[in-house]
mmCIF file of C-alpha atoms and ligand atoms in Angstrom:
data_model
loop_
_atom_site.group_PDB
_atom_site.id
_atom_site.type_symbol
_atom_site.label_atom_id
_atom_site.label_comp_id
_atom_site.label_asym_id
_atom_site.label_seq_id
_atom_site.Cartn_x
_atom_site.Cartn_y
_atom_site.Cartn_z
ATOM 1 C CA MET Z 77 11.456 98.491 129.122
ATOM 2 C CA ARG Z 78 14.474 100.535 129.722
ATOM 3 C CA ILE Z 79 14.475 104.113 129.888
ATOM 4 C CA PHE Z 80 17.520 105.218 127.969
ATOM 5 C CA ALA Z 81 18.838 104.125 124.808
ATOM 6 C CA GLU Z 82 21.970 102.377 125.405
ATOM 7 C CA THR Z 83 22.676 101.154 121.795
ATOM 8 C CA ARG Z 84 21.620 102.175 118.587
ATOM 9 C CA ARG Z 85 19.430 99.039 118.428
ATOM 10 C CA ASP Z 86 17.787 100.331 121.456
ATOM 11 C CA PHE Z 87 17.077 103.467 120.034
ATOM 12 C CA LEU Z 88 15.305 101.825 116.975
ATOM 13 C CA LEU Z 89 13.185 99.718 119.495
ATOM 14 C CA MET Z 90 12.027 102.561 121.390
ATOM 15 C CA GLY Z 91 10.977 104.286 118.115
ATOM 16 C CA VAL Z 92 9.220 101.209 117.088
ATOM 17 C CA ALA Z 93 7.364 101.576 120.646
ATOM 18 C CA ALA Z 94 6.822 105.019 120.259
ATOM 19 C CA ALA Z 95 5.447 104.645 116.398
ATOM 20 C CA ALA Z 96 2.750 101.849 118.221
ATOM 21 C CA ALA Z 97 1.587 104.381 120.562
ATOM 22 C CA ALA Z 98 1.340 107.422 118.203
ATOM 23 C CA PRO Z 99 1.105 107.280 114.558
ATOM 24 C CA MET Z 100 4.129 109.026 114.013
ATOM 25 C CA TRP Z 101 4.062 108.114 110.210
ATOM 26 C CA LEU Z 102 0.910 110.325 109.789
ATOM 27 C CA MET Z 103 2.653 113.743 111.247
ATOM 28 C CA PRO Z 104 3.080 115.943 108.271
ATOM 29 C CA SER Z 105 6.074 117.946 108.949
ATOM 30 C CA ARG Z 106 8.222 116.605 111.587
ATOM 31 C CA ALA Z 107 12.080 116.769 110.389
ATOM 32 C CA ARG Z 108 13.929 113.470 111.824
ATOM 33 C CA ALA Z 109 17.346 112.420 112.123
ATOM 34 C CA ALA Z 110 18.928 110.319 109.479
ATOM 35 C CA THR Z 111 18.149 107.015 110.992
ATOM 36 C CA PRO Z 112 16.290 104.618 108.585
ATOM 37 C CA LEU Z 113 12.632 104.816 108.202
ATOM 38 C CA MET Z 114 11.068 101.641 109.964
ATOM 39 C CA LEU Z 115 8.624 99.435 108.427
ATOM 40 C CA PRO Z 116 5.448 99.956 110.965
ATOM 41 C CA PRO Z 117 3.972 97.290 112.740
ATOM 42 C CA LEU Z 118 0.546 95.981 111.033
ATOM 43 C CA PRO Z 119 -2.331 97.004 113.423
ATOM 44 C CA TYR Z 120 -3.437 93.536 113.587
ATOM 45 C CA ALA Z 121 -2.153 89.936 113.020
ATOM 46 C CA GLU Z 122 -1.474 88.635 109.446
ATOM 47 C CA ASN Z 123 -4.502 86.350 110.127
ATOM 48 C CA ALA Z 124 -6.811 88.876 111.189
ATOM 49 C CA LEU Z 125 -8.471 89.584 107.442
ATOM 50 C CA ASP Z 126 -9.133 86.124 106.929
ATOM 51 C CA PRO Z 127 -11.104 84.952 105.148
ATOM 52 C CA VAL Z 128 -11.771 88.028 102.719
ATOM 53 C CA ILE Z 129 -7.834 88.655 102.501
ATOM 54 C CA SER Z 130 -5.824 85.440 103.518
ATOM 55 C CA ALA Z 131 -2.667 85.619 106.069
ATOM 56 C CA ASN Z 132 -1.014 84.081 102.907
ATOM 57 C CA THR Z 133 -1.747 87.320 100.748
ATOM 58 C CA VAL Z 134 -1.077 89.609 104.019
ATOM 59 C CA GLY Z 135 2.133 87.513 104.801
ATOM 60 C CA PHE Z 136 3.614 88.539 101.065
ATOM 61 C CA HIS Z 137 2.100 91.772 101.021
ATOM 62 C CA TYR Z 138 3.253 93.253 104.319
ATOM 63 C CA GLY Z 139 6.237 91.220 104.868
ATOM 64 C CA LYS Z 140 7.584 90.940 101.274
ATOM 65 C CA HIS Z 141 6.282 94.101 99.170
ATOM 66 C CA HIS Z 142 5.683 96.624 101.731
ATOM 67 C CA ARG Z 143 8.917 95.893 103.556
ATOM 68 C CA ALA Z 144 10.633 96.274 100.208
ATOM 69 C CA TYR Z 145 9.517 99.465 99.370
ATOM 70 C CA PHE Z 146 11.056 100.443 102.998
ATOM 71 C CA ASP Z 147 14.385 98.515 102.339
ATOM 72 C CA ASN Z 148 14.579 100.156 98.654
ATOM 73 C CA LEU Z 149 14.078 103.745 100.036
ATOM 74 C CA ASN Z 150 16.514 103.524 102.849
ATOM 75 C CA LYS Z 151 19.393 102.473 100.309
ATOM 76 C CA LEU Z 152 18.155 105.191 97.989
ATOM 77 C CA LEU Z 153 18.117 107.928 100.812
ATOM 78 C CA ALA Z 154 21.520 107.170 102.273
ATOM 79 C CA ASN Z 155 23.463 110.040 102.404
ATOM 80 C CA THR Z 156 21.080 112.368 100.474
ATOM 81 C CA PRO Z 157 19.683 115.537 102.371
ATOM 82 C CA LEU Z 158 16.190 113.381 102.070
ATOM 83 C CA ALA Z 159 17.255 111.194 104.623
ATOM 84 C CA GLU Z 160 16.541 113.762 107.428
ATOM 85 C CA GLN Z 161 12.914 114.169 106.179
ATOM 86 C CA SER Z 162 9.472 112.417 107.148
ATOM 87 C CA LEU Z 163 8.186 110.061 104.658
ATOM 88 C CA GLU Z 164 5.433 112.554 104.054
ATOM 89 C CA GLN Z 165 7.741 115.103 103.166
ATOM 90 C CA ILE Z 166 9.773 112.838 101.254
ATOM 91 C CA VAL Z 167 6.609 112.162 99.196
ATOM 92 C CA ARG Z 168 5.698 115.573 98.574
ATOM 93 C CA ALA Z 169 9.621 116.893 97.706
ATOM 94 C CA THR Z 170 10.021 113.928 95.187
ATOM 95 C CA ALA Z 171 6.693 114.020 93.179
ATOM 96 C CA GLY Z 172 6.617 114.892 89.569
ATOM 97 C CA GLN Z 173 10.437 115.046 89.210
ATOM 98 C CA SER Z 174 11.616 112.556 87.030
ATOM 99 C CA ASP Z 175 14.957 112.439 88.455
ATOM 100 C CA LYS Z 176 13.815 111.333 91.929
ATOM 101 C CA SER Z 177 11.104 108.817 90.789
ATOM 102 C CA ALA Z 178 12.864 105.935 92.203
ATOM 103 C CA ILE Z 179 12.741 107.466 95.492
ATOM 104 C CA PHE Z 180 9.302 108.927 94.865
ATOM 105 C CA ASN Z 181 7.767 105.560 93.708
ATOM 106 C CA ASN Z 182 9.503 103.708 97.101
ATOM 107 C CA ALA Z 183 8.441 106.408 99.553
ATOM 108 C CA ALA Z 184 4.835 106.724 98.093
ATOM 109 C CA GLN Z 185 4.470 103.102 98.077
ATOM 110 C CA ALA Z 186 5.690 102.862 101.845
ATOM 111 C CA TRP Z 187 3.143 105.714 102.608
ATOM 112 C CA ASN Z 188 0.123 104.394 100.850
ATOM 113 C CA HIS Z 189 0.656 100.646 102.431
ATOM 114 C CA THR Z 190 0.491 101.878 105.839
ATOM 115 C CA PHE Z 191 -2.534 104.011 105.058
ATOM 116 C CA TYR Z 192 -4.241 100.600 103.439
ATOM 117 C CA TRP Z 193 -3.587 98.581 106.245
ATOM 118 C CA ASN Z 194 -5.069 101.111 108.714
ATOM 119 C CA SER Z 195 -8.120 101.395 106.164
ATOM 120 C CA LEU Z 196 -9.072 97.838 106.931
ATOM 121 C CA ARG Z 197 -9.659 95.792 109.981
ATOM 122 C CA ALA Z 198 -11.189 92.656 111.337
ATOM 123 C CA SER Z 199 -15.011 92.807 111.140
ATOM 124 C CA GLY Z 200 -14.967 96.257 109.037
ATOM 125 C CA GLY Z 201 -17.560 97.369 106.662
ATOM 126 C CA GLY Z 202 -21.211 97.810 107.310
ATOM 127 C CA LYS Z 203 -21.539 101.960 107.276
ATOM 128 C CA PRO Z 204 -19.823 104.917 108.599
ATOM 129 C CA GLY Z 205 -20.672 106.872 111.784
ATOM 130 C CA GLN Z 206 -22.851 109.817 111.862
ATOM 131 C CA GLU Z 207 -20.699 112.912 111.406
ATOM 132 C CA LEU Z 208 -18.822 110.941 108.191
ATOM 133 C CA GLY Z 209 -22.225 109.233 107.038
ATOM 134 C CA GLU Z 210 -23.695 112.659 106.524
ATOM 135 C CA ARG Z 211 -20.621 114.282 105.058
ATOM 136 C CA ILE Z 212 -21.156 111.240 102.443
ATOM 137 C CA ASP Z 213 -24.807 111.798 102.023
ATOM 138 C CA LYS Z 214 -24.197 115.690 101.460
ATOM 139 C CA ASP Z 215 -21.431 115.027 98.826
ATOM 140 C CA PHE Z 216 -22.550 111.804 97.033
ATOM 141 C CA GLY Z 217 -26.157 111.908 97.306
ATOM 142 C CA SER Z 218 -26.015 108.649 99.576
ATOM 143 C CA PHE Z 219 -24.092 105.677 100.969
ATOM 144 C CA ASP Z 220 -24.543 103.424 97.912
ATOM 145 C CA ALA Z 221 -23.602 106.124 95.173
ATOM 146 C CA MET Z 222 -20.235 106.997 97.147
ATOM 147 C CA ARG Z 223 -19.895 102.989 97.562
ATOM 148 C CA LYS Z 224 -20.711 102.498 93.546
ATOM 149 C CA GLU Z 225 -18.189 105.444 92.863
ATOM 150 C CA LEU Z 226 -15.291 103.808 94.894
ATOM 151 C CA ILE Z 227 -15.942 100.370 93.523
ATOM 152 C CA THR Z 228 -15.791 101.962 89.260
ATOM 153 C CA ALA Z 229 -12.603 103.701 90.725
ATOM 154 C CA ALA Z 230 -11.269 100.532 92.095
ATOM 155 C CA THR Z 231 -12.178 98.106 88.506
ATOM 156 C CA THR Z 232 -11.623 100.590 86.068
ATOM 157 C CA LEU Z 233 -8.338 101.668 87.042
ATOM 158 C CA PHE Z 234 -6.138 100.297 84.330
ATOM 159 C CA GLY Z 235 -3.153 98.330 85.425
ATOM 160 C CA SER Z 236 -1.725 99.037 89.045
ATOM 161 C CA GLY Z 237 -2.776 101.606 91.541
ATOM 162 C CA TRP Z 238 -4.987 102.817 94.046
ATOM 163 C CA ALA Z 239 -8.548 103.931 94.460
ATOM 164 C CA TRP Z 240 -9.410 106.575 97.391
ATOM 165 C CA LEU Z 241 -11.939 108.546 99.301
ATOM 166 C CA VAL Z 242 -10.404 111.709 99.650
ATOM 167 C CA LEU Z 243 -11.345 115.679 100.908
ATOM 168 C CA ALA Z 244 -10.794 117.878 97.859
ATOM 169 C CA ASP Z 245 -11.778 121.639 98.201
ATOM 170 C CA GLY Z 246 -14.046 120.859 100.952
ATOM 171 C CA LYS Z 247 -15.757 117.981 99.208
ATOM 172 C CA LEU Z 248 -15.712 114.440 99.704
ATOM 173 C CA LYS Z 249 -14.596 112.686 96.229
ATOM 174 C CA VAL Z 250 -13.566 109.217 94.975
ATOM 175 C CA VAL Z 251 -10.604 109.551 93.080
ATOM 176 C CA LYS Z 252 -7.927 106.844 91.451
ATOM 177 C CA THR Z 253 -4.271 106.934 90.875
ATOM 178 C CA GLY Z 254 -1.680 104.677 88.958
ATOM 179 C CA ASN Z 255 1.127 102.754 90.286
ATOM 180 C CA ALA Z 256 2.395 104.892 93.377
ATOM 181 C CA ASP Z 257 0.548 108.040 92.875
ATOM 182 C CA ASN Z 258 -0.729 109.534 96.212
ATOM 183 C CA PRO Z 259 -3.526 112.294 95.883
ATOM 184 C CA MET Z 260 -1.747 114.303 98.544
ATOM 185 C CA THR Z 261 0.561 115.457 95.773
ATOM 186 C CA GLN Z 262 -2.376 117.188 94.063
ATOM 187 C CA GLY Z 263 -3.724 118.821 97.526
ATOM 188 C CA MET Z 264 -6.362 116.178 98.383
ATOM 189 C CA LYS Z 265 -6.376 114.952 102.036
ATOM 190 C CA PRO Z 266 -6.675 110.976 101.785
ATOM 191 C CA LEU Z 267 -9.247 109.649 104.095
ATOM 192 C CA LEU Z 268 -9.192 105.999 102.670
ATOM 193 C CA THR Z 269 -7.563 104.008 100.302
ATOM 194 C CA ILE Z 270 -7.935 99.890 98.425
ATOM 195 C CA ASP Z 271 -4.993 98.842 96.981
ATOM 196 C CA VAL Z 272 -6.018 97.306 93.533
ATOM 197 C CA TRP Z 273 -2.344 96.186 92.314
ATOM 198 C CA GLU Z 274 -2.577 92.422 91.660
ATOM 199 C CA HIS Z 275 -0.304 91.734 94.738
ATOM 200 C CA ALA Z 276 -3.407 92.700 96.933
ATOM 201 C CA TYR Z 277 -5.696 89.746 95.795
ATOM 202 C CA TYR Z 278 -4.251 87.798 93.326
ATOM 203 C CA LEU Z 279 -3.523 84.781 95.597
ATOM 204 C CA ASP Z 280 -6.962 84.779 96.947
ATOM 205 C CA TYR Z 281 -9.406 86.203 94.042
ATOM 206 C CA GLN Z 282 -7.088 85.614 90.902
ATOM 207 C CA ASN Z 283 -8.397 88.257 88.186
ATOM 208 C CA ARG Z 284 -11.615 88.888 89.876
ATOM 209 C CA ARG Z 285 -10.462 92.444 91.046
ATOM 210 C CA ALA Z 286 -14.456 93.382 91.335
ATOM 211 C CA ASP Z 287 -15.098 90.410 93.879
ATOM 212 C CA TYR Z 288 -11.985 91.625 96.274
ATOM 213 C CA VAL Z 289 -13.035 95.401 96.219
ATOM 214 C CA ASN Z 290 -16.565 94.221 97.099
ATOM 215 C CA ALA Z 291 -15.338 92.283 99.724
ATOM 216 C CA VAL Z 292 -13.210 94.723 101.335
ATOM 217 C CA LEU Z 293 -16.030 97.479 101.151
ATOM 218 C CA ASP Z 294 -18.467 94.815 102.434
ATOM 219 C CA LYS Z 295 -16.465 93.470 105.302
ATOM 220 C CA LEU Z 296 -13.123 94.979 106.144
ATOM 221 C CA VAL Z 297 -13.224 98.544 105.342
ATOM 222 C CA ASN Z 298 -12.147 100.785 108.664
ATOM 223 C CA TRP Z 299 -15.212 103.469 108.346
ATOM 224 C CA GLU Z 300 -13.435 105.200 111.737
ATOM 225 C CA PHE Z 301 -9.965 105.526 110.259
ATOM 226 C CA ALA Z 302 -11.670 107.370 107.706
ATOM 227 C CA ALA Z 303 -13.477 109.673 110.060
ATOM 228 C CA SER Z 304 -10.437 110.154 112.197
ATOM 229 C CA ASN Z 305 -8.622 111.311 108.988
ATOM 230 C CA LEU Z 306 -11.578 113.455 108.135
ATOM 231 C CA ALA Z 307 -11.538 115.230 111.779
ATOM 232 C CA ALA Z 308 -7.637 115.310 111.881
HETATM 233 MN MN1 MN H 634 0.375 96.486 97.565
#
């Protein structure tokens, strides 16, 4: 690998390498130069979640939907002061502002999907480690009670949106958000999310959202990611 960026393209490629080493997108308040926001690489191969979530679904979901949010966002940000902000700063700065809803929707969806891919892993599921497990027992009564709340949130959300495990006022909590909304705009800290937009499951499960949510919780959910967010 070259040490110095000789061209703008080299600079962007080096940015990708750096992003792979450290989750830059998670950093809360780092101002950045007004280069385009980059779609982060998937943390695994497109077929890694198969058969629970097929390579076909991931191909469309990551390669088309997630990419489109970044593409749209970069177009909307061009030549605006927000173009120098981090993705998280853009989400926070535009939340609840009706004249900035297009930027908010694309920025939040760009953030939410990166968080979603990291909330899953091949051979996931099972139970969280000791520290997170004890917090869940304390705040929900039991792992099963938390799991039930997450399934209820995911299956009762009307239309498109997200189910989340969050830290809110020092307590673990399950919340659901519609469309692009993210609980961090209401002062909560996201720990884990499940995408319940139809594009997340329709190719594999058609209208059976509950089957998708149960399969994700049993086989894909990445409790280490949730624990690392709680610790951060
Ligand atoms: Mn989605």
